[in-house]
Amino acid sequence: VTLANDYKELVRQYQQRRDNYRLVAVEPLYRGGEFRYLSVWHPGGGKQRLWRDRSPGNLRSRQAQYRREGLHLANLEVFSREGTLWYLGIWHPGAQGNSRLEADLTWDEFLYRWGELARKDFRLIDAEVYSTAGGIRYAGVWQADTRKFRLWKTASIDTLLNKQEEYYPLGLRLHDLEVFVEGGRTYYLGVWLESGDEMRLWLNQPLEQFVNQQNQAPAQTLQLLDVEAYSTTGGLSFFSLLRELGR
């Protein structure tokens, strides 16, 4: 896990690490008027791409270009910085070149696209929820896939955890989690995909506890996949999604 004070520093980290590490997730952090990028890296390196743009259309153009290079959009982050909405993508090599990017959707539009693409054998792998002048909007990355899947939105963390237990015997594992505020209420949006992996979800960690726990987590048994930061009255807290290795 690394921290960058601005996008230029994030790009420098990427350029310095990309031969030996793979960038898997970026999470923008707002704390005390400061803005930083938190990045998650896995050992490995190799061919990958990082791109940030103000337009989802331009990001789709990059997606088409990188698809020809054998890369697929693996992670999407949408965030506001000094009044500008940004779309940040991470591309990895793989066979999942057939992917879709949808952005700036209302909840009803997002659900419609989710169902429509599912019928065409696309599965949601990454969801984004963000605020605009017109209200909350949703974006997502879909990849060609035929695995079982679920999507659930709730204002109760207990309900989300109950869904975890309900879906586990079906072979479904939490793949992505979004935490956001709408109308003064905190919501949780979970994406599940069929998988044989064993996953852990660490809840409500303050920044210092999150960093310490990541430094102490045994690398040979736990692999951090994704981070979701959100604001509380006490400052930033984190949800962490980890994969158990060797299971």
PDB file of C-alpha atoms in Angstrom:
ATOM      1  CA  VAL A   1       0.000   0.000   0.000  1.00  0.00           C
ATOM      2  CA  THR A   2       1.343   3.446  -0.936  1.00  0.00           C
ATOM      3  CA  LEU A   3       0.116   7.032  -0.568  1.00  0.00           C
ATOM      4  CA  ALA A   4       0.540   9.814  -3.147  1.00  0.00           C
ATOM      5  CA  ASN A   5      -0.163  13.501  -2.560  1.00  0.00           C
ATOM      6  CA  ASP A   6      -1.253  14.155  -6.157  1.00  0.00           C
ATOM      7  CA  TYR A   7      -1.700  12.438  -9.509  1.00  0.00           C
ATOM      8  CA  LYS A   8       1.841  13.239 -10.650  1.00  0.00           C
ATOM      9  CA  GLU A   9       3.222  11.420  -7.632  1.00  0.00           C
ATOM     10  CA  LEU A  10       0.887   8.481  -8.299  1.00  0.00           C
ATOM     11  CA  VAL A  11       2.187   8.288 -11.882  1.00  0.00           C
ATOM     12  CA  ARG A  12       5.784   8.388 -10.601  1.00  0.00           C
ATOM     13  CA  GLN A  13       5.028   5.511  -8.222  1.00  0.00           C
ATOM     14  CA  TYR A  14       3.448   3.591 -11.093  1.00  0.00           C
ATOM     15  CA  GLN A  15       6.440   4.163 -13.377  1.00  0.00           C
ATOM     16  CA  GLN A  16       8.906   3.127 -10.664  1.00  0.00           C
ATOM     17  CA  ARG A  17       6.994  -0.004  -9.624  1.00  0.00           C
ATOM     18  CA  ARG A  18       5.343  -1.352 -12.777  1.00  0.00           C
ATOM     19  CA  ASP A  19       8.214  -3.702 -13.688  1.00  0.00           C
ATOM     20  CA  ASN A  20       7.968  -5.507 -10.348  1.00  0.00           C
ATOM     21  CA  TYR A  21       4.457  -4.743  -9.051  1.00  0.00           C
ATOM     22  CA  ARG A  22       0.980  -4.655 -10.490  1.00  0.00           C
ATOM     23  CA  LEU A  23      -1.323  -1.793  -9.549  1.00  0.00           C
ATOM     24  CA  VAL A  24      -4.686  -3.350  -8.614  1.00  0.00           C
ATOM     25  CA  ALA A  25      -6.668  -0.520  -6.989  1.00  0.00           C
ATOM     26  CA  VAL A  26      -6.570   3.228  -6.313  1.00  0.00           C
ATOM     27  CA  GLU A  27      -8.699   4.913  -3.642  1.00  0.00           C
ATOM     28  CA  PRO A  28      -8.927   8.732  -3.367  1.00  0.00           C
ATOM     29  CA  LEU A  29      -8.742   9.965   0.239  1.00  0.00           C
ATOM     30  CA  TYR A  30     -10.178  13.194   1.641  1.00  0.00           C
ATOM     31  CA  ARG A  31      -8.985  13.990   5.142  1.00  0.00           C
ATOM     32  CA  GLY A  32      -8.870  17.335   6.923  1.00  0.00           C
ATOM     33  CA  GLY A  33      -8.968  19.282   3.673  1.00  0.00           C
ATOM     34  CA  GLU A  34      -6.160  17.172   2.207  1.00  0.00           C
ATOM     35  CA  PHE A  35      -6.435  14.910  -0.829  1.00  0.00           C
ATOM     36  CA  ARG A  36      -4.305  11.819  -1.436  1.00  0.00           C
ATOM     37  CA  TYR A  37      -4.321   8.641  -3.508  1.00  0.00           C
ATOM     38  CA  LEU A  38      -4.028   5.301  -1.711  1.00  0.00           C
ATOM     39  CA  SER A  39      -2.821   2.517  -4.021  1.00  0.00           C
ATOM     40  CA  VAL A  40      -2.831  -1.263  -3.651  1.00  0.00           C
ATOM     41  CA  TRP A  41      -0.037  -3.214  -5.341  1.00  0.00           C
ATOM     42  CA  HIS A  42       0.617  -6.924  -5.870  1.00  0.00           C
ATOM     43  CA  PRO A  43       3.983  -8.485  -6.725  1.00  0.00           C
ATOM     44  CA  GLY A  44       4.345  -9.333 -10.396  1.00  0.00           C
ATOM     45  CA  GLY A  45       4.624  -6.277 -12.590  1.00  0.00           C
ATOM     46  CA  GLY A  46       4.488  -6.624 -16.348  1.00  0.00           C
ATOM     47  CA  LYS A  47       2.271  -5.017 -18.949  1.00  0.00           C
ATOM     48  CA  GLN A  48      -0.395  -2.722 -17.473  1.00  0.00           C
ATOM     49  CA  ARG A  49      -1.844   0.730 -17.997  1.00  0.00           C
ATOM     50  CA  LEU A  50      -3.053   3.639 -15.846  1.00  0.00           C
ATOM     51  CA  TRP A  51      -5.140   6.471 -17.293  1.00  0.00           C
ATOM     52  CA  ARG A  52      -7.167   9.359 -15.879  1.00  0.00           C
ATOM     53  CA  ASP A  53      -9.652  11.472 -17.850  1.00  0.00           C
ATOM     54  CA  ARG A  54     -12.499  13.927 -17.349  1.00  0.00           C
ATOM     55  CA  SER A  55     -14.662  12.141 -19.924  1.00  0.00           C
ATOM     56  CA  PRO A  56     -15.991   8.562 -19.773  1.00  0.00           C
ATOM     57  CA  GLY A  57     -16.092   8.684 -23.584  1.00  0.00           C
ATOM     58  CA  ASN A  58     -12.346   9.306 -23.709  1.00  0.00           C
ATOM     59  CA  LEU A  59     -11.818   6.485 -21.225  1.00  0.00           C
ATOM     60  CA  ARG A  60     -13.797   4.172 -23.531  1.00  0.00           C
ATOM     61  CA  SER A  61     -11.489   5.199 -26.387  1.00  0.00           C
ATOM     62  CA  ARG A  62      -8.521   4.203 -24.234  1.00  0.00           C
ATOM     63  CA  GLN A  63     -10.304   0.963 -23.441  1.00  0.00           C
ATOM     64  CA  ALA A  64     -10.610   0.171 -27.161  1.00  0.00           C
ATOM     65  CA  GLN A  65      -6.944   1.048 -27.730  1.00  0.00           C
ATOM     66  CA  TYR A  66      -5.693  -1.065 -24.834  1.00  0.00           C
ATOM     67  CA  ARG A  67      -7.944  -3.983 -25.811  1.00  0.00           C
ATOM     68  CA  ARG A  68      -5.925  -4.233 -29.027  1.00  0.00           C
ATOM     69  CA  GLU A  69      -2.839  -4.558 -26.808  1.00  0.00           C
ATOM     70  CA  GLY A  70      -4.404  -7.525 -24.976  1.00  0.00           C
ATOM     71  CA  LEU A  71      -5.395  -5.507 -21.900  1.00  0.00           C
ATOM     72  CA  HIS A  72      -8.771  -5.351 -20.149  1.00  0.00           C
ATOM     73  CA  LEU A  73     -10.187  -2.710 -17.833  1.00  0.00           C
ATOM     74  CA  ALA A  74      -9.758  -4.258 -14.384  1.00  0.00           C
ATOM     75  CA  ASN A  75     -10.533  -1.369 -12.043  1.00  0.00           C
ATOM     76  CA  LEU A  76     -12.408   1.931 -12.261  1.00  0.00           C
ATOM     77  CA  GLU A  77     -12.433   4.865  -9.844  1.00  0.00           C
ATOM     78  CA  VAL A  78     -14.697   7.903 -10.260  1.00  0.00           C
ATOM     79  CA  PHE A  79     -14.139  10.878  -7.965  1.00  0.00           C
ATOM     80  CA  SER A  80     -14.392  14.649  -7.698  1.00  0.00           C
ATOM     81  CA  ARG A  81     -11.284  16.804  -7.317  1.00  0.00           C
ATOM     82  CA  GLU A  82     -11.571  20.603  -6.989  1.00  0.00           C
ATOM     83  CA  GLY A  83     -14.951  20.592  -8.688  1.00  0.00           C
ATOM     84  CA  THR A  84     -13.933  18.316 -11.575  1.00  0.00           C
ATOM     85  CA  LEU A  85     -15.206  14.762 -11.987  1.00  0.00           C
ATOM     86  CA  TRP A  86     -12.438  12.310 -12.921  1.00  0.00           C
ATOM     87  CA  TYR A  87     -12.540   8.761 -14.297  1.00  0.00           C
ATOM     88  CA  LEU A  88      -9.439   6.681 -13.510  1.00  0.00           C
ATOM     89  CA  GLY A  89      -8.866   3.255 -15.051  1.00  0.00           C
ATOM     90  CA  ILE A  90      -6.383   0.433 -14.492  1.00  0.00           C
ATOM     91  CA  TRP A  91      -5.822  -2.131 -17.262  1.00  0.00           C
ATOM     92  CA  HIS A  92      -4.326  -5.612 -16.889  1.00  0.00           C
ATOM     93  CA  PRO A  93      -3.442  -8.336 -19.402  1.00  0.00           C
ATOM     94  CA  GLY A  94      -5.786 -11.278 -19.768  1.00  0.00           C
ATOM     95  CA  ALA A  95      -8.425 -13.013 -21.795  1.00  0.00           C
ATOM     96  CA  GLN A  96     -11.223 -10.740 -20.554  1.00  0.00           C
ATOM     97  CA  GLY A  97     -10.746  -8.225 -23.344  1.00  0.00           C
ATOM     98  CA  ASN A  98     -14.452  -8.147 -24.072  1.00  0.00           C
ATOM     99  CA  SER A  99     -15.587  -5.651 -21.444  1.00  0.00           C
ATOM    100  CA  ARG A 100     -18.069  -2.795 -21.102  1.00  0.00           C
ATOM    101  CA  LEU A 101     -17.829   0.531 -19.312  1.00  0.00           C
ATOM    102  CA  GLU A 102     -21.042   2.303 -18.305  1.00  0.00           C
ATOM    103  CA  ALA A 103     -21.056   5.628 -16.444  1.00  0.00           C
ATOM    104  CA  ASP A 104     -23.224   8.477 -15.159  1.00  0.00           C
ATOM    105  CA  LEU A 105     -26.318   6.307 -14.614  1.00  0.00           C
ATOM    106  CA  THR A 106     -29.148   6.731 -12.136  1.00  0.00           C
ATOM    107  CA  TRP A 107     -29.887   3.739  -9.902  1.00  0.00           C
ATOM    108  CA  ASP A 108     -32.776   2.618 -12.129  1.00  0.00           C
ATOM    109  CA  GLU A 109     -30.623   2.982 -15.252  1.00  0.00           C
ATOM    110  CA  PHE A 110     -27.785   1.097 -13.569  1.00  0.00           C
ATOM    111  CA  LEU A 111     -30.096  -1.792 -12.596  1.00  0.00           C
ATOM    112  CA  TYR A 112     -31.471  -1.932 -16.133  1.00  0.00           C
ATOM    113  CA  ARG A 113     -27.979  -2.129 -17.654  1.00  0.00           C
ATOM    114  CA  TRP A 114     -26.929  -4.704 -15.053  1.00  0.00           C
ATOM    115  CA  GLY A 115     -29.820  -6.968 -16.055  1.00  0.00           C
ATOM    116  CA  GLU A 116     -29.460  -6.316 -19.774  1.00  0.00           C
ATOM    117  CA  LEU A 117     -25.735  -7.086 -19.795  1.00  0.00           C
ATOM    118  CA  ALA A 118     -26.251 -10.165 -17.605  1.00  0.00           C
ATOM    119  CA  ARG A 119     -28.552 -11.590 -20.289  1.00  0.00           C
ATOM    120  CA  LYS A 120     -25.691 -11.070 -22.759  1.00  0.00           C
ATOM    121  CA  ASP A 121     -23.298 -12.981 -20.447  1.00  0.00           C
ATOM    122  CA  PHE A 122     -21.518  -9.976 -18.981  1.00  0.00           C
ATOM    123  CA  ARG A 123     -20.839  -9.783 -15.255  1.00  0.00           C
ATOM    124  CA  LEU A 124     -20.314  -6.667 -13.167  1.00  0.00           C
ATOM    125  CA  ILE A 125     -16.800  -6.733 -11.679  1.00  0.00           C
ATOM    126  CA  ASP A 126     -16.438  -3.175 -10.382  1.00  0.00           C
ATOM    127  CA  ALA A 127     -19.095  -0.647  -9.341  1.00  0.00           C
ATOM    128  CA  GLU A 128     -18.608   3.043  -8.612  1.00  0.00           C
ATOM    129  CA  VAL A 129     -20.982   5.433  -6.837  1.00  0.00           C
ATOM    130  CA  TYR A 130     -20.334   9.180  -6.843  1.00  0.00           C
ATOM    131  CA  SER A 131     -22.015  12.548  -6.340  1.00  0.00           C
ATOM    132  CA  THR A 132     -22.822  14.964  -9.171  1.00  0.00           C
ATOM    133  CA  ALA A 133     -24.778  18.202  -9.409  1.00  0.00           C
ATOM    134  CA  GLY A 134     -27.730  16.080 -10.515  1.00  0.00           C
ATOM    135  CA  GLY A 135     -27.468  13.672  -7.589  1.00  0.00           C
ATOM    136  CA  ILE A 136     -25.912  10.262  -6.992  1.00  0.00           C
ATOM    137  CA  ARG A 137     -24.693   8.470 -10.109  1.00  0.00           C
ATOM    138  CA  TYR A 138     -23.430   4.946 -10.779  1.00  0.00           C
ATOM    139  CA  ALA A 139     -20.746   3.515 -13.060  1.00  0.00           C
ATOM    140  CA  GLY A 140     -19.495   0.005 -13.625  1.00  0.00           C
ATOM    141  CA  VAL A 141     -17.144  -2.310 -15.470  1.00  0.00           C
ATOM    142  CA  TRP A 142     -18.626  -5.485 -16.941  1.00  0.00           C
ATOM    143  CA  GLN A 143     -16.625  -8.396 -18.368  1.00  0.00           C
ATOM    144  CA  ALA A 144     -17.701 -11.317 -20.531  1.00  0.00           C
ATOM    145  CA  ASP A 145     -18.432 -14.060 -18.005  1.00  0.00           C
ATOM    146  CA  THR A 146     -21.004 -16.758 -17.209  1.00  0.00           C
ATOM    147  CA  ARG A 147     -20.504 -17.172 -13.465  1.00  0.00           C
ATOM    148  CA  LYS A 148     -23.298 -16.846 -10.936  1.00  0.00           C
ATOM    149  CA  PHE A 149     -23.666 -13.332  -9.565  1.00  0.00           C
ATOM    150  CA  ARG A 150     -25.597 -11.077  -7.198  1.00  0.00           C
ATOM    151  CA  LEU A 151     -25.972  -7.341  -6.526  1.00  0.00           C
ATOM    152  CA  TRP A 152     -27.379  -5.898  -3.312  1.00  0.00           C
ATOM    153  CA  LYS A 153     -27.856  -2.350  -2.023  1.00  0.00           C
ATOM    154  CA  THR A 154     -28.799  -1.683   1.594  1.00  0.00           C
ATOM    155  CA  ALA A 155     -28.661   0.991   4.282  1.00  0.00           C
ATOM    156  CA  SER A 156     -27.732  -1.625   6.905  1.00  0.00           C
ATOM    157  CA  ILE A 157     -24.286  -3.152   7.312  1.00  0.00           C
ATOM    158  CA  ASP A 158     -25.925  -6.035   9.194  1.00  0.00           C
ATOM    159  CA  THR A 159     -28.083  -6.776   6.149  1.00  0.00           C
ATOM    160  CA  LEU A 160     -24.973  -6.776   3.964  1.00  0.00           C
ATOM    161  CA  LEU A 161     -23.247  -9.236   6.297  1.00  0.00           C
ATOM    162  CA  ASN A 162     -26.372 -11.413   6.350  1.00  0.00           C
ATOM    163  CA  LYS A 163     -26.277 -11.479   2.556  1.00  0.00           C
ATOM    164  CA  GLN A 164     -22.663 -12.631   2.800  1.00  0.00           C
ATOM    165  CA  GLU A 165     -23.808 -15.624   4.851  1.00  0.00           C
ATOM    166  CA  GLU A 166     -26.778 -16.283   2.564  1.00  0.00           C
ATOM    167  CA  TYR A 167     -24.687 -16.248  -0.620  1.00  0.00           C
ATOM    168  CA  TYR A 168     -21.717 -18.236   0.734  1.00  0.00           C
ATOM    169  CA  PRO A 169     -23.322 -21.719   0.325  1.00  0.00           C
ATOM    170  CA  LEU A 170     -24.163 -20.745  -3.261  1.00  0.00           C
ATOM    171  CA  GLY A 171     -20.448 -20.370  -3.999  1.00  0.00           C
ATOM    172  CA  LEU A 172     -20.704 -16.581  -4.221  1.00  0.00           C
ATOM    173  CA  ARG A 173     -17.999 -14.339  -2.781  1.00  0.00           C
ATOM    174  CA  LEU A 174     -18.011 -10.573  -2.252  1.00  0.00           C
ATOM    175  CA  HIS A 175     -16.051  -9.108  -5.165  1.00  0.00           C
ATOM    176  CA  ASP A 176     -16.577  -5.363  -4.731  1.00  0.00           C
ATOM    177  CA  LEU A 177     -18.057  -3.026  -2.119  1.00  0.00           C
ATOM    178  CA  GLU A 178     -19.108   0.617  -2.314  1.00  0.00           C
ATOM    179  CA  VAL A 179     -20.013   2.805   0.678  1.00  0.00           C
ATOM    180  CA  PHE A 180     -21.736   6.135   0.030  1.00  0.00           C
ATOM    181  CA  VAL A 181     -24.114   8.694   1.521  1.00  0.00           C
ATOM    182  CA  GLU A 182     -27.402   9.668  -0.113  1.00  0.00           C
ATOM    183  CA  GLY A 183     -30.081  11.796   1.517  1.00  0.00           C
ATOM    184  CA  GLY A 184     -28.200  11.742   4.806  1.00  0.00           C
ATOM    185  CA  ARG A 185     -28.125   7.912   4.971  1.00  0.00           C
ATOM    186  CA  THR A 186     -25.144   5.619   4.510  1.00  0.00           C
ATOM    187  CA  TYR A 187     -25.613   2.899   1.900  1.00  0.00           C
ATOM    188  CA  TYR A 188     -23.640  -0.245   1.074  1.00  0.00           C
ATOM    189  CA  LEU A 189     -23.543  -1.691  -2.440  1.00  0.00           C
ATOM    190  CA  GLY A 190     -22.131  -5.205  -2.739  1.00  0.00           C
ATOM    191  CA  VAL A 191     -21.134  -7.135  -5.866  1.00  0.00           C
ATOM    192  CA  TRP A 192     -20.852 -10.932  -5.580  1.00  0.00           C
ATOM    193  CA  LEU A 193     -19.376 -13.375  -8.096  1.00  0.00           C
ATOM    194  CA  GLU A 194     -19.045 -17.136  -8.079  1.00  0.00           C
ATOM    195  CA  SER A 195     -15.577 -18.080  -6.793  1.00  0.00           C
ATOM    196  CA  GLY A 196     -13.743 -20.781  -4.887  1.00  0.00           C
ATOM    197  CA  ASP A 197     -11.658 -18.191  -3.029  1.00  0.00           C
ATOM    198  CA  GLU A 198     -12.019 -17.545   0.680  1.00  0.00           C
ATOM    199  CA  MET A 199     -12.445 -13.855   1.407  1.00  0.00           C
ATOM    200  CA  ARG A 200     -12.213 -11.623   4.453  1.00  0.00           C
ATOM    201  CA  LEU A 201     -13.923  -8.277   4.965  1.00  0.00           C
ATOM    202  CA  TRP A 202     -12.366  -5.973   7.571  1.00  0.00           C
ATOM    203  CA  LEU A 203     -14.826  -3.335   8.753  1.00  0.00           C
ATOM    204  CA  ASN A 204     -14.719   0.235  10.017  1.00  0.00           C
ATOM    205  CA  GLN A 205     -10.972   0.667  10.388  1.00  0.00           C
ATOM    206  CA  PRO A 206      -9.555   4.155  11.087  1.00  0.00           C
ATOM    207  CA  LEU A 207      -6.700   5.202   8.784  1.00  0.00           C
ATOM    208  CA  GLU A 208      -3.911   4.426  11.259  1.00  0.00           C
ATOM    209  CA  GLN A 209      -5.380   1.016  12.128  1.00  0.00           C
ATOM    210  CA  PHE A 210      -5.796   0.210   8.440  1.00  0.00           C
ATOM    211  CA  VAL A 211      -2.165   1.063   7.628  1.00  0.00           C
ATOM    212  CA  ASN A 212      -0.841  -0.840  10.650  1.00  0.00           C
ATOM    213  CA  GLN A 213      -2.949  -3.895   9.882  1.00  0.00           C
ATOM    214  CA  GLN A 214      -1.796  -3.943   6.265  1.00  0.00           C
ATOM    215  CA  ASN A 215       1.829  -3.746   7.379  1.00  0.00           C
ATOM    216  CA  GLN A 216       1.293  -6.572   9.857  1.00  0.00           C
ATOM    217  CA  ALA A 217      -0.854  -8.818   7.653  1.00  0.00           C
ATOM    218  CA  PRO A 218       1.142 -11.925   6.688  1.00  0.00           C
ATOM    219  CA  ALA A 219       1.742 -11.537   2.951  1.00  0.00           C
ATOM    220  CA  GLN A 220       1.890 -15.292   2.434  1.00  0.00           C
ATOM    221  CA  THR A 221      -1.671 -15.842   3.713  1.00  0.00           C
ATOM    222  CA  LEU A 222      -3.628 -12.640   2.970  1.00  0.00           C
ATOM    223  CA  GLN A 223      -3.769 -10.537  -0.186  1.00  0.00           C
ATOM    224  CA  LEU A 224      -5.454  -7.126  -0.153  1.00  0.00           C
ATOM    225  CA  LEU A 225      -7.747  -6.792  -3.177  1.00  0.00           C
ATOM    226  CA  ASP A 226      -9.712  -3.611  -2.661  1.00  0.00           C
ATOM    227  CA  VAL A 227     -10.160  -0.704  -0.259  1.00  0.00           C
ATOM    228  CA  GLU A 228     -13.201   1.481   0.316  1.00  0.00           C
ATOM    229  CA  ALA A 229     -12.677   4.727   2.249  1.00  0.00           C
ATOM    230  CA  TYR A 230     -15.542   6.754   3.679  1.00  0.00           C
ATOM    231  CA  SER A 231     -15.942   9.691   6.060  1.00  0.00           C
ATOM    232  CA  THR A 232     -17.192   9.364   9.636  1.00  0.00           C
ATOM    233  CA  THR A 233     -17.506  11.848  12.496  1.00  0.00           C
ATOM    234  CA  GLY A 234     -14.119  10.589  13.694  1.00  0.00           C
ATOM    235  CA  GLY A 235     -12.425  10.964  10.303  1.00  0.00           C
ATOM    236  CA  LEU A 236     -11.683   8.433   7.583  1.00  0.00           C
ATOM    237  CA  SER A 237     -12.540   4.763   8.007  1.00  0.00           C
ATOM    238  CA  PHE A 238     -11.906   1.813   5.719  1.00  0.00           C
ATOM    239  CA  PHE A 239     -13.458  -1.401   4.545  1.00  0.00           C
ATOM    240  CA  SER A 240     -10.841  -3.858   3.265  1.00  0.00           C
ATOM    241  CA  LEU A 241     -11.504  -6.867   1.050  1.00  0.00           C
ATOM    242  CA  LEU A 242      -8.809  -9.554   1.268  1.00  0.00           C
ATOM    243  CA  ARG A 243      -8.255 -12.976  -0.286  1.00  0.00           C
ATOM    244  CA  GLU A 244      -6.950 -15.872   1.789  1.00  0.00           C
ATOM    245  CA  LEU A 245      -4.023 -17.469  -0.040  1.00  0.00           C
ATOM    246  CA  GLY A 246      -3.203 -21.143   0.004  1.00  0.00           C
ATOM    247  CA  ARG A 247      -6.776 -22.221   0.743  1.00  0.00           C
TER     248      ARG A 247
END
